[in-house]
Amino acid sequence: MASKIEFTAIGTFHSPQVHPYEAGRQPDEFHSAGYIELNCGHNFEQALTGLEGCERIWVVFLFHHNDHWNPMVLPPRGSQKKLGVFATRSPYRPNPVGISCVKIKHIDKLKIFVEGADLLDGSPILDIKPYVAYADSFPGIEPDWLKNAEKFVIDFSLEAQQEIQWLELQGLQQLRSFLLHQLEFEPDNSRKKRVKPEGQGFVIAYRTWRAYFEIQEQHISVMKIFSGYSEHDLAVSEDTYQDKNLHREFKKLFP
């Protein structure tokens, strides 16, 4: 009979990545910077002693958006059939515990600033451990279903670059990284991502924004960014996501 085990979070992760579809599939340079804020009053200041000498850390956290688990899941890349959850990195696990190897930028008191994080904002942190290369790294070891996954090269047209740069200046920081990690594997797979065919290419959705891209062999060109709102939508005063003014300004600059 399984016994109940209780944990108390030691802190919380803070990041612009809020929604599950924004999180990276694995931590890498495309994903969001953020910071772990440890709880005060537990001598965690002492527990951080020596961590400034570590380049990377393992973060043990909870998938706090999940309220159920699936015994069979469809991996985001490499396999077109469902696999047992224990053979994947899916967040829909019997116990919603995740691990992520992130890079430390700097430490300020109880805040650990990191980059390359695939955690969502608000993730409860259970533990932190240093990454040790000789013990933690096994180059070339992959599950069978992932070995044949083909990676795409992604570039952005001048128009798309200008549109993304303008949106980043307005505070939309996650669009570029979202496109990079969503399109690098199986970019046209509508079973695994919010993508649909359009004309000679495809459209992928990010929040209320859309990106049009084309595929040639193992190369992807992101051609343009556009609003997911119609003119009728923008004429309606209701603004659920509080971003219609941004879309209106975008349409003026990039008609």
Short mmCIF file of C-alpha atoms in Angstrom, two decimals:
data_model
loop_
_atom_site.label_atom_id
_atom_site.label_comp_id
_atom_site.label_asym_id
_atom_site.label_seq_id
_atom_site.Cartn_x
_atom_site.Cartn_y
_atom_site.Cartn_z
CA MET A 1 0.00 0.00 0.00
CA ALA A 2 1.43 3.39 -1.05
CA SER A 3 2.23 5.77 1.78
CA LYS A 4 1.55 9.47 1.61
CA ILE A 5 4.62 11.70 1.34
CA GLU A 6 4.42 15.44 1.93
CA PHE A 7 6.78 18.14 0.68
CA THR A 8 7.01 21.83 1.47
CA ALA A 9 8.13 24.13 -1.33
CA ILE A 10 11.34 26.03 -0.58
CA GLY A 11 10.55 28.81 -3.05
CA THR A 12 8.88 29.85 -6.28
CA PHE A 13 10.02 30.35 -9.86
CA HIS A 14 9.22 33.66 -11.56
CA SER A 15 9.23 34.06 -15.33
CA PRO A 16 7.41 35.67 -18.28
CA GLN A 17 6.45 32.11 -19.31
CA VAL A 18 2.94 31.84 -17.92
CA HIS A 19 0.96 29.42 -20.10
CA PRO A 20 1.84 25.73 -20.58
CA TYR A 21 2.28 26.11 -24.35
CA GLU A 22 4.97 28.77 -23.76
CA ALA A 23 7.30 26.48 -21.84
CA GLY A 24 10.20 24.88 -23.66
CA ARG A 25 10.23 21.13 -24.16
CA GLN A 26 13.65 21.00 -22.52
CA PRO A 27 15.85 23.79 -21.13
CA ASP A 28 18.11 25.44 -23.74
CA GLU A 29 19.31 28.85 -24.89
CA PHE A 30 15.97 29.68 -26.53
CA HIS A 31 13.98 29.64 -23.34
CA SER A 32 13.15 32.26 -20.84
CA ALA A 33 15.29 33.82 -18.19
CA GLY A 34 13.74 33.97 -14.75
CA TYR A 35 14.59 33.65 -11.10
CA ILE A 36 14.01 31.36 -8.16
CA GLU A 37 12.92 33.22 -5.05
CA LEU A 38 13.55 31.16 -1.94
CA ASN A 39 11.32 31.53 1.10
CA CYS A 40 12.68 33.65 3.92
CA GLY A 41 13.01 32.55 7.53
CA HIS A 42 14.49 29.09 6.87
CA ASN A 43 18.27 29.79 6.82
CA PHE A 44 18.31 29.35 3.04
CA GLU A 45 20.90 32.15 2.90
CA GLN A 46 23.35 29.70 4.48
CA ALA A 47 22.14 26.87 2.25
CA LEU A 48 23.20 28.94 -0.80
CA THR A 49 26.81 29.19 0.36
CA GLY A 50 29.08 27.99 -2.44
CA LEU A 51 26.37 27.99 -5.11
CA GLU A 52 27.91 31.05 -6.78
CA GLY A 53 30.72 28.70 -7.86
CA CYS A 54 28.30 26.51 -9.83
CA GLU A 55 27.59 27.26 -13.48
CA ARG A 56 24.51 25.05 -13.69
CA ILE A 57 22.02 23.61 -11.23
CA TRP A 58 19.32 20.96 -11.23
CA VAL A 59 15.99 22.41 -10.15
CA VAL A 60 13.38 20.03 -8.76
CA PHE A 61 9.90 21.53 -9.06
CA LEU A 62 6.18 20.82 -9.34
CA PHE A 63 4.04 20.98 -12.48
CA HIS A 64 1.50 23.14 -10.68
CA HIS A 65 -0.92 23.44 -13.62
CA ASN A 66 -1.60 19.70 -13.72
CA ASP A 67 -4.44 18.07 -11.81
CA HIS A 68 -4.30 14.64 -13.45
CA TRP A 69 -1.88 12.18 -15.05
CA ASN A 70 -1.91 10.10 -18.22
CA PRO A 71 -0.44 6.59 -18.44
CA MET A 72 0.03 7.04 -22.22
CA VAL A 73 1.20 10.31 -23.80
CA LEU A 74 2.21 11.61 -27.22
CA PRO A 75 5.79 12.99 -27.03
CA PRO A 76 6.28 16.47 -28.50
CA ARG A 77 8.87 15.13 -30.95
CA GLY A 78 10.26 11.95 -32.43
CA SER A 79 7.28 9.60 -32.10
CA GLN A 80 3.91 9.57 -33.84
CA LYS A 81 2.39 7.09 -31.42
CA LYS A 82 1.67 7.28 -27.73
CA LEU A 83 4.23 5.97 -25.26
CA GLY A 84 4.10 5.15 -21.58
CA VAL A 85 4.56 8.28 -19.49
CA PHE A 86 7.59 6.73 -17.74
CA ALA A 87 9.35 6.55 -21.14
CA THR A 88 8.86 10.29 -21.71
CA ARG A 89 9.44 13.69 -20.09
CA SER A 90 5.73 14.52 -20.11
CA PRO A 91 4.51 16.73 -17.23
CA TYR A 92 1.36 14.58 -16.83
CA ARG A 93 2.87 12.20 -14.28
CA PRO A 94 1.44 10.27 -11.30
CA ASN A 95 3.37 12.69 -9.09
CA PRO A 96 3.76 16.02 -10.95
CA VAL A 97 7.48 16.41 -10.23
CA GLY A 98 9.85 17.90 -12.80
CA ILE A 99 13.60 18.40 -13.06
CA SER A 100 15.37 21.05 -15.10
CA CYS A 101 19.05 21.86 -15.59
CA VAL A 102 19.42 25.65 -15.81
CA LYS A 103 22.32 28.09 -16.01
CA ILE A 104 22.97 30.48 -13.13
CA LYS A 105 23.36 34.13 -14.11
CA HIS A 106 23.84 35.57 -10.64
CA ILE A 107 22.60 35.31 -7.06
CA ASP A 108 21.15 38.20 -5.06
CA LYS A 109 20.33 37.24 -1.48
CA LEU A 110 17.46 34.73 -1.75
CA LYS A 111 17.01 35.18 -5.51
CA ILE A 112 18.81 32.91 -7.98
CA PHE A 113 18.65 34.40 -11.48
CA VAL A 114 18.85 31.76 -14.21
CA GLU A 115 18.55 31.41 -17.97
CA GLY A 116 17.58 28.60 -20.29
CA ALA A 117 14.68 27.72 -18.01
CA ASP A 118 11.69 25.66 -19.15
CA LEU A 119 9.67 26.25 -15.97
CA LEU A 120 6.45 28.23 -15.87
CA ASP A 121 5.85 31.26 -13.71
CA GLY A 122 4.69 30.25 -10.25
CA SER A 123 6.27 26.77 -10.26
CA PRO A 124 6.87 25.62 -6.66
CA ILE A 125 10.54 24.73 -6.10
CA LEU A 126 11.26 21.60 -4.05
CA ASP A 127 15.06 21.39 -4.20
CA ILE A 128 18.24 22.67 -5.86
CA LYS A 129 21.30 20.55 -6.62
CA PRO A 130 24.55 21.39 -8.46
CA TYR A 131 25.09 19.98 -11.95
CA VAL A 132 28.21 17.78 -11.94
CA ALA A 133 29.37 16.93 -15.46
CA TYR A 134 31.27 13.70 -14.73
CA ALA A 135 28.27 12.19 -12.95
CA ASP A 136 25.36 13.81 -14.79
CA SER A 137 26.43 13.78 -18.46
CA PHE A 138 26.15 10.77 -20.78
CA PRO A 139 26.63 12.17 -24.31
CA GLY A 140 24.83 10.40 -27.13
CA ILE A 141 22.39 8.50 -24.89
CA GLU A 142 18.81 8.94 -26.17
CA PRO A 143 15.56 6.93 -26.07
CA ASP A 144 15.02 4.90 -29.25
CA TRP A 145 11.97 6.96 -30.24
CA LEU A 146 13.99 10.21 -30.14
CA LYS A 147 17.07 9.11 -32.08
CA ASN A 148 15.57 9.69 -35.53
CA ALA A 149 13.95 13.06 -34.82
CA GLU A 150 15.01 15.49 -37.54
CA LYS A 151 15.85 19.03 -36.50
CA PHE A 152 14.91 21.97 -38.72
CA VAL A 153 17.02 25.07 -39.40
CA ILE A 154 14.95 28.20 -38.74
CA ASP A 155 15.41 31.72 -40.08
CA PHE A 156 13.31 34.87 -40.08
CA SER A 157 12.56 37.13 -43.03
CA LEU A 158 13.49 40.81 -42.69
CA GLU A 159 9.79 41.60 -42.26
CA ALA A 160 9.37 39.03 -39.49
CA GLN A 161 12.54 40.24 -37.74
CA GLN A 162 11.30 43.82 -37.70
CA GLU A 163 7.88 42.78 -36.42
CA ILE A 164 9.31 40.61 -33.64
CA GLN A 165 11.82 43.27 -32.60
CA TRP A 166 9.03 45.86 -32.33
CA LEU A 167 6.88 43.51 -30.27
CA GLU A 168 9.82 42.73 -27.98
CA LEU A 169 10.27 46.46 -27.35
CA GLN A 170 6.59 46.54 -26.32
CA GLY A 171 7.15 43.76 -23.79
CA LEU A 172 6.20 40.64 -25.77
CA GLN A 173 9.44 38.82 -24.93
CA GLN A 174 8.50 35.17 -25.50
CA LEU A 175 7.40 35.10 -29.14
CA ARG A 176 10.84 34.53 -30.69
CA SER A 177 11.79 31.70 -28.31
CA PHE A 178 8.33 30.15 -28.70
CA LEU A 179 8.76 29.97 -32.48
CA LEU A 180 12.29 28.57 -32.23
CA HIS A 181 11.42 25.70 -29.90
CA GLN A 182 8.01 24.95 -31.46
CA LEU A 183 9.28 24.82 -35.05
CA GLU A 184 12.64 23.07 -34.65
CA PHE A 185 10.98 19.60 -34.63
CA GLU A 186 7.86 18.48 -36.51
CA PRO A 187 6.76 22.05 -37.30
CA ASP A 188 3.61 21.03 -39.21
CA ASN A 189 2.30 18.48 -36.71
CA SER A 190 -1.14 19.76 -35.72
CA ARG A 191 -1.59 16.92 -33.22
CA LYS A 192 1.18 18.34 -31.07
CA LYS A 193 0.97 22.11 -31.57
CA ARG A 194 -1.36 24.94 -32.55
CA VAL A 195 -0.53 24.92 -36.26
CA LYS A 196 -2.65 24.72 -39.44
CA PRO A 197 -1.94 24.87 -43.20
CA GLU A 198 -2.46 28.16 -45.00
CA GLY A 199 -1.65 28.79 -48.66
CA GLN A 200 1.81 27.42 -49.45
CA GLY A 201 2.80 27.35 -45.82
CA PHE A 202 1.47 27.14 -42.28
CA VAL A 203 0.28 29.37 -39.46
CA ILE A 204 1.17 28.78 -35.81
CA ALA A 205 -0.62 30.49 -32.91
CA TYR A 206 1.03 32.15 -29.92
CA ARG A 207 -1.42 33.74 -27.50
CA THR A 208 -3.36 36.23 -29.66
CA TRP A 209 -0.57 36.41 -32.27
CA ARG A 210 0.07 34.36 -35.39
CA ALA A 211 3.19 33.55 -37.42
CA TYR A 212 3.20 32.42 -41.03
CA PHE A 213 6.06 30.10 -42.07
CA GLU A 214 7.09 27.97 -45.02
CA ILE A 215 8.99 24.68 -45.11
CA GLN A 216 11.58 23.54 -47.66
CA GLU A 217 13.21 20.21 -46.83
CA GLN A 218 14.83 20.72 -43.39
CA HIS A 219 14.63 24.50 -43.53
CA ILE A 220 11.93 26.80 -42.14
CA SER A 221 11.41 30.44 -43.04
CA VAL A 222 9.22 32.50 -40.71
CA MET A 223 7.83 35.01 -43.18
CA LYS A 224 5.63 37.32 -41.13
CA ILE A 225 3.88 37.95 -37.82
CA PHE A 226 0.27 39.08 -37.73
CA SER A 227 -2.60 39.68 -35.34
CA GLY A 228 -4.99 36.91 -34.42
CA TYR A 229 -7.76 39.50 -34.09
CA SER A 230 -10.03 40.36 -37.00
CA GLU A 231 -11.02 43.97 -37.67
CA HIS A 232 -14.39 43.17 -36.10
CA ASP A 233 -12.67 41.78 -32.98
CA LEU A 234 -10.65 44.98 -32.58
CA ALA A 235 -13.76 47.13 -32.98
CA VAL A 236 -15.37 45.43 -29.98
CA SER A 237 -14.57 47.10 -26.66
CA GLU A 238 -14.29 43.84 -24.69
CA ASP A 239 -10.58 43.13 -24.17
CA THR A 240 -10.17 39.80 -22.35
CA TYR A 241 -6.38 39.68 -22.70
CA GLN A 242 -5.80 43.42 -22.30
CA ASP A 243 -3.78 43.61 -25.51
CA LYS A 244 -6.03 45.05 -28.21
CA ASN A 245 -4.31 48.45 -28.17
CA LEU A 246 -1.01 46.71 -28.90
CA HIS A 247 -2.61 44.90 -31.84
CA ARG A 248 -4.07 48.16 -33.16
CA GLU A 249 -0.66 49.87 -33.03
CA PHE A 250 0.96 46.85 -34.67
CA LYS A 251 -1.50 46.93 -37.54
CA LYS A 252 -0.80 50.62 -38.15
CA LEU A 253 2.95 49.99 -38.40
CA PHE A 254 2.76 46.65 -40.20
CA PRO A 255 -0.41 46.70 -42.34
#
